[in-house]
C-alpha cells in the first residue's frame, strides 16, 4: 500500500501539480510584455482559420441532425413552432461549445502536442532558448492565447452554421423562410445563454492549449514520444474539458440563476 | 573574479542525470579570442558541457561564467542578454523545421536587431553563402541532407556575429572538402573578428588545424589539456591513441 | 507570416466578432435594449410563470419585458410586476389599460398581455400602474369563446339544475361531479384551480344536504330555512361552474392540443349527463316526498303534477313569470289506433317533427324554466273531454321529455279542457295542445337583450 502510494499516487499528484504550475505560468505570462504578436497571429491562423472548414461543416451537419431530432420530439406535443428556438438554445448553450471543444482538441490539440513534441525531441526548443528567445512565451503562451481567441469565434461560427443546417432541414419539411427561421431561432435565446455559452469556450481553449503544450514540451523518447504527446493531448484535453464544463455549467447557473431552467 | 582573457570559466561543475554522473567537478578556462577544441569519446559529456555554457542546463554543483557574468546565477533577462553574445551550433543542427533555411538564419536577426526586412534577408543570404548553401536558402530544413543542415545551423549560429561561438561536431557527416571549408570559415571568423571558439570534434586533422588549445574530456573529467603536441605526449594512452587517429568517429 | 495569411487572421477575427455581434443584436433586438422605453407596473394575485425577462405584449405585439416582481408584505397581498415597455407603444397604454398573465399554449411560456386603453383615458405616466386582471377574470379579455365551450357551460348549468332537483343518492352525485371535474381537468393546467373550487363546493353541498336530512329527522320547523341554505349552496356551485366555464374559455385558442382537450371535455360531459340521468331516475320517488312537495308548493313550481286546474290558472296570472305558448292543433298530431273500445290515441308519425319545431321556438329561453304541456279537447261530454285532454297532453309531454331531456320535475302535462282564451282559434277554445313555458320575467328581459 505504501509502495503504491509512493510509486503511483505521489508521482501522479506531482504531475498534476506540474500541470497546474504550467497553466498558471501560461496565464501569467500572457499578460506580461513583451508580447509575441506575430507568432500569436500565426497560431490564430493555424488554430482558427484553418479549423473553419471543419467547424463549419460539422456545425452544418450537427444542425441538420439536431433539427431532425428536435422535430421528432416536439412534434408529439404539437410544438413544431419551437423547433428553431429549441435548436438554437441547445446549440448556443451546450452543443456548440462542446462540439467545437472536442473538434478543436482533436485537430489543434493533437497538432500542438505533436509539433511541440517534435520541437522538443529535435532540440528546436533548446535552439530557441539558445538564440535568446523565451521558448515558453514564444511557443506556449502564443498557442494558449490563440486558442482562447479562436475558440469563441469558432463557436459562434458553429452556432450559426448549425442554425443554417437546422433551417435546411426545416425548410425541407415545412418550407420555412430563412429570415423567419433565424428570428424564431433567437426568440428564446437570452444574453445569459449566449454570452456564458460562447465565452466559456475560452476556458476550453485554455485547457486544450495548456494540456497539449505541456505534453508536447515534456515529450521525450524520439518519434514515439512525439506520437504519444499527440494522442495524450487529445485524450487528456477532451476529458479535462468535459469535466471542467460540468463545473462551468454549475458556475454559470450560480452566477445567472435564470439560465437554470 | 575572472583572470583577464578568460571568455568562459567552469568552476567545479558537476552534473548527473539520475545516478549517472556526466560532469564530475570540472574546472576549466576558455581563453578569449582563441579556438579551443574539445575532444573525447562519445557520451563523455562534451555536448552537456556546451549546454551548461549557454544555460540550457543547470549544474548540480559549481558555477559557470561567461565573461563577467555568472550564467548560473542570472535572472532570465540577463541570461538572454548573454545568450545573444553566443552562437550555438547544435550537434544535430536543430533547425526550426516550420520555416525556410533562410528564415532560420534570419530568425536571430529578426528577434534581436532593428534591421529592416531587406537588410535581414541580405545578411541571411551572405551567411548562407559563407557556408556554401546560397542555393538552398528557400528550401525547408526537412529537405536538406545532414551535412547541409549542419552548415545551415552554423550559418544561424553566426548570424548575429557572436563573440563566442560554440560548435558541436561541425564536420560530422560532411565530405572532406566541405569539412575543410567549414574549418577555414571558422578559422577566418576567429581571426577577423576575434571570436572565441569552442569546437567539439572527433576529426583530429580538423582539430589540429583549428586549435589554439585542446581539452580532452573523459568520464566527466578533463583528462588532458594543452596544445596538440602536449596531448600527443599525454601520460594517458587513450589520449595518445585518440590523437593518432586520422578521421572522426 | 506573409501578409495574405495576416489578412486571413484579420478576416477570421473580425468576421468572428461581427458574427458574434449579429447574435448579440438578434437577442438585443428582441429584448429592445436599444430602443427607448418606459416603465409600468400591474398587480396580480398570482404570478405563476412570470419571472424577470418574461415578455410583455400589447395586443399581441412584442412590447417589452418584466424587469421586477415585488412580493407582497403580507399574506393575501398582491404581487406587483414591473415591466419595461417600448416607448413607441406608449400612446396605446392608457389609464384604463389592463394587464393579464397569459400563456402560449400548453408548452409555451407565460407572457403578460397589455390591453390597449381607450382614447378617452389619459396616458399612463412612466412608472405608473395598470390594473392587473387575474386569471379567472380573463374571460372578458378573450373576445370569443367557442361554441363547444358554451355547450359545456350549459351542461354545467344543467347539472346544477339536476343537482338542485335531486337530493337523493348524494354519493353518486358527488362522484359524478368529481369524475366530471377529474376528466375535464385532465391535462388542463389552467382549469385545475377552478375545478378544485367546484369539487370543494360540491363537498360543501353534500355536507349541507346531510344537515338538511338530519334536521328533517329532528323536526320540520326549520325545514324552510335549511332549504334556503341549500339553495345558497346551489348558487355557489353555479358560480363554480361559471368559473370552470371561464377557465375553459380562457384556455381556448387555436391548436390541436386544445381541440383534443375539447373532445375530452365533451366526453366528460356525456358521462356526467348519463350519470345524472340515472341519479334523476333513482331519486324520482324521493322528489315526490311530502317534504319536498311542500317546498315546491311554496315556490309554486316543480310539482306541477299535483296542481289543480284552478291553482294552475292562478299561476298563469303571476307577474313574476311570463307565459309563452306555442299552439299545436290536434289533427296534425294525433291519430286513433289499435282496436281498444275507447280507441287508443297515438302520435302521428310526423308529429315528432312538428313538436320539435314548436319546441325550437322555446329553446332560446333558460332551460330551467318550467315547461307545461297543456292538453285541450273540444269533446262535448265532461268526462271524455278531460280524458282526451289529459291523454293528448301526456303523449306530447312524453315526447318532449324523451327528446329534450328537460330538467327533471320542470315539465308537466296539464289537462285543461276546452277553454283557451289566448288561442289562435278566436272562439276562446282549442282542440290540441299548447307548449307553455314559464319564463322568469327578469331573465326574459336578459334573454331578449342578448338576441
Ligand atoms: N537531458 C539528458 N537527460 C539524461 N541524460 C542525458 C541528457 N543529456 C545527456 N545525457 C547523457 O549524458 C551523457 C553525455 O552526453 P553528451 O554530452 O551528449 O555526450 P557527448 O560527449 O557525446 O556529446 C550521455 O550518456 C547522455 O546519454
Ligand atoms: Mg555530443
mmCIF file with all atom_site columns, N, CA and C in Angstrom, chain A residues 38 41-42 44-46 48-49 52 77-79 82 149-150 153-154 156-157 160 182-183 186-191 194-195 198-199 261, chain C residues 1 5-6 8-9 11-13 16-17 19-31 33-34 51 53 107 109 256-257 260:
data_model
loop_
_atom_site.group_PDB
_atom_site.id
_atom_site.type_symbol
_atom_site.label_atom_id
_atom_site.label_alt_id
_atom_site.label_comp_id
_atom_site.label_asym_id
_atom_site.label_entity_id
_atom_site.label_seq_id
_atom_site.pdbx_PDB_ins_code
_atom_site.Cartn_x
_atom_site.Cartn_y
_atom_site.Cartn_z
_atom_site.occupancy
_atom_site.B_iso_or_equiv
_atom_site.pdbx_formal_charge
_atom_site.auth_seq_id
_atom_site.auth_comp_id
_atom_site.auth_asym_id
_atom_site.auth_atom_id
_atom_site.pdbx_PDB_model_num
ATOM 1   N N  . UNK A 1 38  ? 3.301   38.538 -33.594 1.00 0.00 ? 38  UNK A N  1
ATOM 2   C CA . UNK A 1 38  ? 3.344   37.852 -34.900 1.00 0.00 ? 38  UNK A CA 1
ATOM 3   C C  . UNK A 1 38  ? 3.112   36.363 -34.754 1.00 0.00 ? 38  UNK A C  1
ATOM 4   N N  . UNK A 1 41  ? -0.438  35.646 -33.997 1.00 0.00 ? 41  UNK A N  1
ATOM 5   C CA . UNK A 1 41  ? -1.241  35.750 -35.219 1.00 0.00 ? 41  UNK A CA 1
ATOM 6   C C  . UNK A 1 41  ? -1.093  34.480 -36.050 1.00 0.00 ? 41  UNK A C  1
ATOM 7   N N  . UNK A 1 42  ? 0.157   34.003 -36.145 1.00 0.00 ? 42  UNK A N  1
ATOM 8   C CA . UNK A 1 42  ? 0.386   32.782 -36.917 1.00 0.00 ? 42  UNK A CA 1
ATOM 9   C C  . UNK A 1 42  ? -0.401  31.617 -36.307 1.00 0.00 ? 42  UNK A C  1
ATOM 10  N N  . UNK A 1 44  ? -3.157  31.914 -34.503 1.00 0.00 ? 44  UNK A N  1
ATOM 11  C CA . UNK A 1 44  ? -4.581  32.133 -34.765 1.00 0.00 ? 44  UNK A CA 1
ATOM 12  C C  . UNK A 1 44  ? -4.922  31.607 -36.157 1.00 0.00 ? 44  UNK A C  1
ATOM 13  N N  . UNK A 1 45  ? -4.017  31.844 -37.084 1.00 0.00 ? 45  UNK A N  1
ATOM 14  C CA . UNK A 1 45  ? -4.215  31.320 -38.431 1.00 0.00 ? 45  UNK A CA 1
ATOM 15  C C  . UNK A 1 45  ? -4.303  29.793 -38.395 1.00 0.00 ? 45  UNK A C  1
ATOM 16  N N  . UNK A 1 46  ? -3.353  29.182 -37.677 1.00 0.00 ? 46  UNK A N  1
ATOM 17  C CA . UNK A 1 46  ? -3.333  27.710 -37.623 1.00 0.00 ? 46  UNK A CA 1
ATOM 18  C C  . UNK A 1 46  ? -4.567  27.161 -36.896 1.00 0.00 ? 46  UNK A C  1
ATOM 19  N N  . UNK A 1 48  ? -7.391  28.886 -35.773 1.00 0.00 ? 48  UNK A N  1
ATOM 20  C CA . UNK A 1 48  ? -8.704  29.414 -36.107 1.00 0.00 ? 48  UNK A CA 1
ATOM 21  C C  . UNK A 1 48  ? -9.058  29.248 -37.565 1.00 0.00 ? 48  UNK A C  1
ATOM 22  N N  . UNK A 1 49  ? -8.338  29.966 -38.390 1.00 0.00 ? 49  UNK A N  1
ATOM 23  C CA . UNK A 1 49  ? -8.664  29.994 -39.816 1.00 0.00 ? 49  UNK A CA 1
ATOM 24  C C  . UNK A 1 49  ? -8.695  28.601 -40.406 1.00 0.00 ? 49  UNK A C  1
ATOM 25  N N  . UNK A 1 52  ? -11.686 26.471 -39.689 1.00 0.00 ? 52  UNK A N  1
ATOM 26  C CA . UNK A 1 52  ? -13.000 26.935 -40.141 1.00 0.00 ? 52  UNK A CA 1
ATOM 27  C C  . UNK A 1 52  ? -13.770 25.915 -40.983 1.00 0.00 ? 52  UNK A C  1
ATOM 28  N N  . UNK A 1 77  ? -45.781 16.956 -29.162 1.00 0.00 ? 77  UNK A N  1
ATOM 29  C CA . UNK A 1 77  ? -46.532 17.897 -28.335 1.00 0.00 ? 77  UNK A CA 1
ATOM 30  C C  . UNK A 1 77  ? -47.188 18.976 -29.171 1.00 0.00 ? 77  UNK A C  1
ATOM 31  N N  . UNK A 1 78  ? -47.100 18.806 -30.484 1.00 0.00 ? 78  UNK A N  1
ATOM 32  C CA . UNK A 1 78  ? -47.679 19.831 -31.338 1.00 0.00 ? 78  UNK A CA 1
ATOM 33  C C  . UNK A 1 78  ? -46.939 21.143 -31.220 1.00 0.00 ? 78  UNK A C  1
ATOM 34  N N  . UNK A 1 79  ? -45.660 21.069 -30.857 1.00 0.00 ? 79  UNK A N  1
ATOM 35  C CA . UNK A 1 79  ? -44.903 22.306 -30.626 1.00 0.00 ? 79  UNK A CA 1
ATOM 36  C C  . UNK A 1 79  ? -43.850 22.510 -31.705 1.00 0.00 ? 79  UNK A C  1
ATOM 37  N N  . UNK A 1 82  ? -41.633 25.537 -31.975 1.00 0.00 ? 82  UNK A N  1
ATOM 38  C CA . UNK A 1 82  ? -40.499 25.766 -31.069 1.00 0.00 ? 82  UNK A CA 1
ATOM 39  C C  . UNK A 1 82  ? -39.198 25.156 -31.584 1.00 0.00 ? 82  UNK A C  1
ATOM 40  N N  . UNK A 1 149 ? -8.528  32.868 -28.133 1.00 0.00 ? 149 UNK A N  1
ATOM 41  C CA . UNK A 1 149 ? -9.161  33.831 -29.038 1.00 0.00 ? 149 UNK A CA 1
ATOM 42  C C  . UNK A 1 149 ? -10.023 33.117 -30.088 1.00 0.00 ? 149 UNK A C  1
ATOM 43  N N  . UNK A 1 150 ? -9.489  32.010 -30.597 1.00 0.00 ? 150 UNK A N  1
ATOM 44  C CA . UNK A 1 150 ? -10.163 31.350 -31.721 1.00 0.00 ? 150 UNK A CA 1
ATOM 45  C C  . UNK A 1 150 ? -11.412 30.589 -31.275 1.00 0.00 ? 150 UNK A C  1
ATOM 46  N N  . UNK A 1 153 ? -14.776 32.385 -31.344 1.00 0.00 ? 153 UNK A N  1
ATOM 47  C CA . UNK A 1 153 ? -15.126 32.707 -32.731 1.00 0.00 ? 153 UNK A CA 1
ATOM 48  C C  . UNK A 1 153 ? -15.591 31.445 -33.448 1.00 0.00 ? 153 UNK A C  1
ATOM 49  N N  . UNK A 1 154 ? -14.850 30.368 -33.262 1.00 0.00 ? 154 UNK A N  1
ATOM 50  C CA . UNK A 1 154 ? -15.253 29.106 -33.889 1.00 0.00 ? 154 UNK A CA 1
ATOM 51  C C  . UNK A 1 154 ? -16.618 28.667 -33.366 1.00 0.00 ? 154 UNK A C  1
ATOM 52  N N  . UNK A 1 156 ? -19.057 30.624 -32.330 1.00 0.00 ? 156 UNK A N  1
ATOM 53  C CA . UNK A 1 156 ? -20.085 31.438 -32.985 1.00 0.00 ? 156 UNK A CA 1
ATOM 54  C C  . UNK A 1 156 ? -20.326 30.905 -34.399 1.00 0.00 ? 156 UNK A C  1
ATOM 55  N N  . UNK A 1 157 ? -19.239 30.566 -35.086 1.00 0.00 ? 157 UNK A N  1
ATOM 56  C CA . UNK A 1 157 ? -19.372 30.028 -36.439 1.00 0.00 ? 157 UNK A CA 1
ATOM 57  C C  . UNK A 1 157 ? -20.163 28.723 -36.405 1.00 0.00 ? 157 UNK A C  1
ATOM 58  N N  . UNK A 1 160 ? -23.838 29.412 -35.818 1.00 0.00 ? 160 UNK A N  1
ATOM 59  C CA . UNK A 1 160 ? -24.550 29.956 -36.979 1.00 0.00 ? 160 UNK A CA 1
ATOM 60  C C  . UNK A 1 160 ? -24.700 28.901 -38.077 1.00 0.00 ? 160 UNK A C  1
ATOM 61  N N  . UNK A 1 182 ? -34.466 32.318 -38.630 1.00 0.00 ? 182 UNK A N  1
ATOM 62  C CA . UNK A 1 182 ? -33.413 32.913 -37.813 1.00 0.00 ? 182 UNK A CA 1
ATOM 63  C C  . UNK A 1 182 ? -34.003 33.677 -36.640 1.00 0.00 ? 182 UNK A C  1
ATOM 64  N N  . UNK A 1 183 ? -35.058 34.423 -36.925 1.00 0.00 ? 183 UNK A N  1
ATOM 65  C CA . UNK A 1 183 ? -35.680 35.191 -35.843 1.00 0.00 ? 183 UNK A CA 1
ATOM 66  C C  . UNK A 1 183 ? -36.287 34.246 -34.819 1.00 0.00 ? 183 UNK A C  1
ATOM 67  N N  . UNK A 1 186 ? -33.685 32.724 -32.535 1.00 0.00 ? 186 UNK A N  1
ATOM 68  C CA . UNK A 1 186 ? -33.145 33.556 -31.465 1.00 0.00 ? 186 UNK A CA 1
ATOM 69  C C  . UNK A 1 186 ? -34.232 34.055 -30.516 1.00 0.00 ? 186 UNK A C  1
ATOM 70  N N  . UNK A 1 187 ? -35.473 33.584 -30.709 1.00 0.00 ? 187 UNK A N  1
ATOM 71  C CA . UNK A 1 187 ? -36.557 34.163 -29.921 1.00 0.00 ? 187 UNK A CA 1
ATOM 72  C C  . UNK A 1 187 ? -36.450 33.794 -28.449 1.00 0.00 ? 187 UNK A C  1
ATOM 73  N N  . UNK A 1 188 ? -35.857 32.646 -28.139 1.00 0.00 ? 188 UNK A N  1
ATOM 74  C CA . UNK A 1 188 ? -35.781 32.265 -26.727 1.00 0.00 ? 188 UNK A CA 1
ATOM 75  C C  . UNK A 1 188 ? -34.384 32.417 -26.144 1.00 0.00 ? 188 UNK A C  1
ATOM 76  N N  . UNK A 1 189 ? -33.405 32.690 -27.001 1.00 0.00 ? 189 UNK A N  1
ATOM 77  C CA . UNK A 1 189 ? -32.032 32.794 -26.509 1.00 0.00 ? 189 UNK A CA 1
ATOM 78  C C  . UNK A 1 189 ? -31.860 34.112 -25.772 1.00 0.00 ? 189 UNK A C  1
ATOM 79  N N  . UNK A 1 190 ? -31.326 34.025 -24.576 1.00 0.00 ? 190 UNK A N  1
ATOM 80  C CA . UNK A 1 190 ? -31.085 35.223 -23.781 1.00 0.00 ? 190 UNK A CA 1
ATOM 81  C C  . UNK A 1 190 ? -29.590 35.529 -23.788 1.00 0.00 ? 190 UNK A C  1
ATOM 82  N N  . UNK A 1 191 ? -29.270 36.759 -23.397 1.00 0.00 ? 191 UNK A N  1
ATOM 83  C CA . UNK A 1 191 ? -27.853 37.093 -23.238 1.00 0.00 ? 191 UNK A CA 1
ATOM 84  C C  . UNK A 1 191 ? -27.175 36.106 -22.280 1.00 0.00 ? 191 UNK A C  1
ATOM 85  N N  . UNK A 1 194 ? -26.284 33.160 -24.281 1.00 0.00 ? 194 UNK A N  1
ATOM 86  C CA . UNK A 1 194 ? -25.359 33.410 -25.380 1.00 0.00 ? 194 UNK A CA 1
ATOM 87  C C  . UNK A 1 194 ? -23.958 33.758 -24.883 1.00 0.00 ? 194 UNK A C  1
ATOM 88  N N  . UNK A 1 195 ? -23.885 34.694 -23.950 1.00 0.00 ? 195 UNK A N  1
ATOM 89  C CA . UNK A 1 195 ? -22.571 35.153 -23.511 1.00 0.00 ? 195 UNK A CA 1
ATOM 90  C C  . UNK A 1 195 ? -21.797 34.074 -22.751 1.00 0.00 ? 195 UNK A C  1
ATOM 91  N N  . UNK A 1 198 ? -20.826 31.173 -25.068 1.00 0.00 ? 198 UNK A N  1
ATOM 92  C CA . UNK A 1 198 ? -19.768 31.458 -26.028 1.00 0.00 ? 198 UNK A CA 1
ATOM 93  C C  . UNK A 1 198 ? -18.428 31.677 -25.326 1.00 0.00 ? 198 UNK A C  1
ATOM 94  N N  . UNK A 1 199 ? -18.470 32.442 -24.248 1.00 0.00 ? 199 UNK A N  1
ATOM 95  C CA . UNK A 1 199 ? -17.202 32.828 -23.617 1.00 0.00 ? 199 UNK A CA 1
ATOM 96  C C  . UNK A 1 199 ? -16.571 31.687 -22.820 1.00 0.00 ? 199 UNK A C  1
ATOM 97  N N  . UNK A 1 261 ? -33.049 26.446 -16.053 1.00 0.00 ? 261 UNK A N  1
ATOM 98  C CA . UNK A 1 261 ? -34.460 26.077 -16.161 1.00 0.00 ? 261 UNK A CA 1
ATOM 99  C C  . UNK A 1 261 ? -34.585 24.600 -16.393 1.00 0.00 ? 261 UNK A C  1
ATOM 100 N N  . UNK C 2 1   ? 5.350   34.515 -41.864 1.00 0.00 ? 1   UNK C N  1
ATOM 101 C CA . UNK C 2 1   ? 3.983   35.025 -41.761 1.00 0.00 ? 1   UNK C CA 1
ATOM 102 C C  . UNK C 2 1   ? 3.769   36.082 -42.825 1.00 0.00 ? 1   UNK C C  1
ATOM 103 N N  . UNK C 2 5   ? -1.626  35.669 -45.221 1.00 0.00 ? 5   UNK C N  1
ATOM 104 C CA . UNK C 2 5   ? -2.032  34.951 -44.016 1.00 0.00 ? 5   UNK C CA 1
ATOM 105 C C  . UNK C 2 5   ? -2.546  35.912 -42.957 1.00 0.00 ? 5   UNK C C  1
ATOM 106 N N  . UNK C 2 6   ? -1.822  37.017 -42.825 1.00 0.00 ? 6   UNK C N  1
ATOM 107 C CA . UNK C 2 6   ? -2.264  38.020 -41.845 1.00 0.00 ? 6   UNK C CA 1
ATOM 108 C C  . UNK C 2 6   ? -3.672  38.494 -42.178 1.00 0.00 ? 6   UNK C C  1
ATOM 109 N N  . UNK C 2 8   ? -5.931  36.743 -43.594 1.00 0.00 ? 8   UNK C N  1
ATOM 110 C CA . UNK C 2 8   ? -6.879  35.700 -43.196 1.00 0.00 ? 8   UNK C CA 1
ATOM 111 C C  . UNK C 2 8   ? -7.134  35.754 -41.699 1.00 0.00 ? 8   UNK C C  1
ATOM 112 N N  . UNK C 2 9   ? -6.062  35.984 -40.932 1.00 0.00 ? 9   UNK C N  1
ATOM 113 C CA . UNK C 2 9   ? -6.242  36.109 -39.486 1.00 0.00 ? 9   UNK C CA 1
ATOM 114 C C  . UNK C 2 9   ? -7.173  37.276 -39.192 1.00 0.00 ? 9   UNK C C  1
ATOM 115 N N  . UNK C 2 11  ? -9.425  38.550 -41.182 1.00 0.00 ? 11  UNK C N  1
ATOM 116 C CA . UNK C 2 11  ? -10.777 38.179 -41.621 1.00 0.00 ? 11  UNK C CA 1
ATOM 117 C C  . UNK C 2 11  ? -11.422 37.277 -40.585 1.00 0.00 ? 11  UNK C C  1
ATOM 118 N N  . UNK C 2 12  ? -10.634 36.350 -40.073 1.00 0.00 ? 12  UNK C N  1
ATOM 119 C CA . UNK C 2 12  ? -11.165 35.394 -39.085 1.00 0.00 ? 12  UNK C CA 1
ATOM 120 C C  . UNK C 2 12  ? -11.646 36.122 -37.834 1.00 0.00 ? 12  UNK C C  1
ATOM 121 N N  . UNK C 2 13  ? -10.781 36.987 -37.308 1.00 0.00 ? 13  UNK C N  1
ATOM 122 C CA . UNK C 2 13  ? -11.115 37.650 -36.052 1.00 0.00 ? 13  UNK C CA 1
ATOM 123 C C  . UNK C 2 13  ? -12.252 38.649 -36.255 1.00 0.00 ? 13  UNK C C  1
ATOM 124 N N  . UNK C 2 16  ? -15.458 36.856 -37.134 1.00 0.00 ? 16  UNK C N  1
ATOM 125 C CA . UNK C 2 16  ? -15.980 36.202 -35.937 1.00 0.00 ? 16  UNK C CA 1
ATOM 126 C C  . UNK C 2 16  ? -16.663 37.188 -35.020 1.00 0.00 ? 16  UNK C C  1
ATOM 127 N N  . UNK C 2 17  ? -16.010 38.324 -34.814 1.00 0.00 ? 17  UNK C N  1
ATOM 128 C CA . UNK C 2 17  ? -16.599 39.327 -33.925 1.00 0.00 ? 17  UNK C CA 1
ATOM 129 C C  . UNK C 2 17  ? -17.907 39.850 -34.507 1.00 0.00 ? 17  UNK C C  1
ATOM 130 N N  . UNK C 2 19  ? -19.970 38.245 -36.475 1.00 0.00 ? 19  UNK C N  1
ATOM 131 C CA . UNK C 2 19  ? -20.982 37.201 -36.327 1.00 0.00 ? 19  UNK C CA 1
ATOM 132 C C  . UNK C 2 19  ? -21.492 37.182 -34.885 1.00 0.00 ? 19  UNK C C  1
ATOM 133 N N  . UNK C 2 20  ? -20.538 37.327 -33.966 1.00 0.00 ? 20  UNK C N  1
ATOM 134 C CA . UNK C 2 20  ? -20.883 37.384 -32.548 1.00 0.00 ? 20  UNK C CA 1
ATOM 135 C C  . UNK C 2 20  ? -21.830 38.564 -32.301 1.00 0.00 ? 20  UNK C C  1
ATOM 136 N N  . UNK C 2 21  ? -21.495 39.691 -32.926 1.00 0.00 ? 21  UNK C N  1
ATOM 137 C CA . UNK C 2 21  ? -22.311 40.891 -32.750 1.00 0.00 ? 21  UNK C CA 1
ATOM 138 C C  . UNK C 2 21  ? -23.699 40.689 -33.349 1.00 0.00 ? 21  UNK C C  1
ATOM 139 N N  . UNK C 2 22  ? -23.775 39.956 -34.462 1.00 0.00 ? 22  UNK C N  1
ATOM 140 C CA . UNK C 2 22  ? -25.085 39.674 -35.053 1.00 0.00 ? 22  UNK C CA 1
ATOM 141 C C  . UNK C 2 22  ? -25.950 38.929 -34.044 1.00 0.00 ? 22  UNK C C  1
ATOM 142 N N  . UNK C 2 23  ? -25.333 37.942 -33.381 1.00 0.00 ? 23  UNK C N  1
ATOM 143 C CA . UNK C 2 23  ? -26.056 37.205 -32.344 1.00 0.00 ? 23  UNK C CA 1
ATOM 144 C C  . UNK C 2 23  ? -26.533 38.141 -31.246 1.00 0.00 ? 23  UNK C C  1
ATOM 145 N N  . UNK C 2 24  ? -25.620 38.988 -30.783 1.00 0.00 ? 24  UNK C N  1
ATOM 146 C CA . UNK C 2 24  ? -25.990 39.947 -29.738 1.00 0.00 ? 24  UNK C CA 1
ATOM 147 C C  . UNK C 2 24  ? -27.152 40.808 -30.200 1.00 0.00 ? 24  UNK C C  1
ATOM 148 N N  . UNK C 2 25  ? -27.068 41.222 -31.466 1.00 0.00 ? 25  UNK C N  1
ATOM 149 C CA . UNK C 2 25  ? -28.100 42.108 -31.978 1.00 0.00 ? 25  UNK C CA 1
ATOM 150 C C  . UNK C 2 25  ? -29.444 41.381 -32.048 1.00 0.00 ? 25  UNK C C  1
ATOM 151 N N  . UNK C 2 26  ? -29.410 40.128 -32.504 1.00 0.00 ? 26  UNK C N  1
ATOM 152 C CA . UNK C 2 26  ? -30.662 39.375 -32.627 1.00 0.00 ? 26  UNK C CA 1
ATOM 153 C C  . UNK C 2 26  ? -31.330 39.212 -31.273 1.00 0.00 ? 26  UNK C C  1
ATOM 154 N N  . UNK C 2 27  ? -30.511 38.992 -30.257 1.00 0.00 ? 27  UNK C N  1
ATOM 155 C CA . UNK C 2 27  ? -31.087 38.856 -28.919 1.00 0.00 ? 27  UNK C CA 1
ATOM 156 C C  . UNK C 2 27  ? -31.503 40.226 -28.405 1.00 0.00 ? 27  UNK C C  1
ATOM 157 N N  . UNK C 2 28  ? -30.580 41.192 -28.585 1.00 0.00 ? 28  UNK C N  1
ATOM 158 C CA . UNK C 2 28  ? -30.837 42.530 -28.052 1.00 0.00 ? 28  UNK C CA 1
ATOM 159 C C  . UNK C 2 28  ? -32.029 43.174 -28.722 1.00 0.00 ? 28  UNK C C  1
ATOM 160 N N  . UNK C 2 29  ? -32.195 42.934 -30.004 1.00 0.00 ? 29  UNK C N  1
ATOM 161 C CA . UNK C 2 29  ? -33.305 43.497 -30.748 1.00 0.00 ? 29  UNK C CA 1
ATOM 162 C C  . UNK C 2 29  ? -34.609 43.061 -30.117 1.00 0.00 ? 29  UNK C C  1
ATOM 163 N N  . UNK C 2 30  ? -34.636 41.770 -29.775 1.00 0.00 ? 30  UNK C N  1
ATOM 164 C CA . UNK C 2 30  ? -35.848 41.242 -29.193 1.00 0.00 ? 30  UNK C CA 1
ATOM 165 C C  . UNK C 2 30  ? -36.067 41.849 -27.811 1.00 0.00 ? 30  UNK C C  1
ATOM 166 N N  . UNK C 2 31  ? -34.964 41.962 -27.089 1.00 0.00 ? 31  UNK C N  1
ATOM 167 C CA . UNK C 2 31  ? -35.110 42.475 -25.736 1.00 0.00 ? 31  UNK C CA 1
ATOM 168 C C  . UNK C 2 31  ? -35.228 43.993 -25.723 1.00 0.00 ? 31  UNK C C  1
ATOM 169 N N  . UNK C 2 33  ? -33.228 46.317 -26.142 1.00 0.00 ? 33  UNK C N  1
ATOM 170 C CA . UNK C 2 33  ? -32.219 47.010 -25.352 1.00 0.00 ? 33  UNK C CA 1
ATOM 171 C C  . UNK C 2 33  ? -31.909 48.373 -25.949 1.00 0.00 ? 33  UNK C C  1
ATOM 172 N N  . UNK C 2 34  ? -32.041 48.426 -27.268 1.00 0.00 ? 34  UNK C N  1
ATOM 173 C CA . UNK C 2 34  ? -31.530 49.606 -27.928 1.00 0.00 ? 34  UNK C CA 1
ATOM 174 C C  . UNK C 2 34  ? -32.616 50.613 -28.290 1.00 0.00 ? 34  UNK C C  1
ATOM 175 N N  . UNK C 2 51  ? -41.497 35.759 -14.597 1.00 0.00 ? 51  UNK C N  1
ATOM 176 C CA . UNK C 2 51  ? -40.208 35.983 -13.970 1.00 0.00 ? 51  UNK C CA 1
ATOM 177 C C  . UNK C 2 51  ? -39.539 37.141 -14.682 1.00 0.00 ? 51  UNK C C  1
ATOM 178 N N  . UNK C 2 53  ? -37.652 39.047 -17.162 1.00 0.00 ? 53  UNK C N  1
ATOM 179 C CA . UNK C 2 53  ? -37.364 38.699 -18.551 1.00 0.00 ? 53  UNK C CA 1
ATOM 180 C C  . UNK C 2 53  ? -38.577 38.161 -19.285 1.00 0.00 ? 53  UNK C C  1
ATOM 181 N N  . UNK C 2 107 ? -47.229 24.181 -23.884 1.00 0.00 ? 107 UNK C N  1
ATOM 182 C CA . UNK C 2 107 ? -45.791 24.170 -23.629 1.00 0.00 ? 107 UNK C CA 1
ATOM 183 C C  . UNK C 2 107 ? -45.214 25.571 -23.593 1.00 0.00 ? 107 UNK C C  1
ATOM 184 N N  . UNK C 2 109 ? -44.386 29.532 -22.825 1.00 0.00 ? 109 UNK C N  1
ATOM 185 C CA . UNK C 2 109 ? -44.099 30.209 -21.581 1.00 0.00 ? 109 UNK C CA 1
ATOM 186 C C  . UNK C 2 109 ? -45.158 31.282 -21.351 1.00 0.00 ? 109 UNK C C  1
ATOM 187 N N  . UNK C 2 256 ? -54.103 22.057 -32.052 1.00 0.00 ? 256 UNK C N  1
ATOM 188 C CA . UNK C 2 256 ? -54.646 20.708 -31.926 1.00 0.00 ? 256 UNK C CA 1
ATOM 189 C C  . UNK C 2 256 ? -54.778 20.289 -30.471 1.00 0.00 ? 256 UNK C C  1
ATOM 190 N N  . UNK C 2 257 ? -53.880 20.787 -29.623 1.00 0.00 ? 257 UNK C N  1
ATOM 191 C CA . UNK C 2 257 ? -53.933 20.405 -28.214 1.00 0.00 ? 257 UNK C CA 1
ATOM 192 C C  . UNK C 2 257 ? -55.284 20.784 -27.642 1.00 0.00 ? 257 UNK C C  1
ATOM 193 N N  . UNK C 2 260 ? -58.136 18.558 -28.817 1.00 0.00 ? 260 UNK C N  1
ATOM 194 C CA . UNK C 2 260 ? -58.195 17.274 -28.124 1.00 0.00 ? 260 UNK C CA 1
ATOM 195 C C  . UNK C 2 260 ? -58.818 17.454 -26.742 1.00 0.00 ? 260 UNK C C  1
#
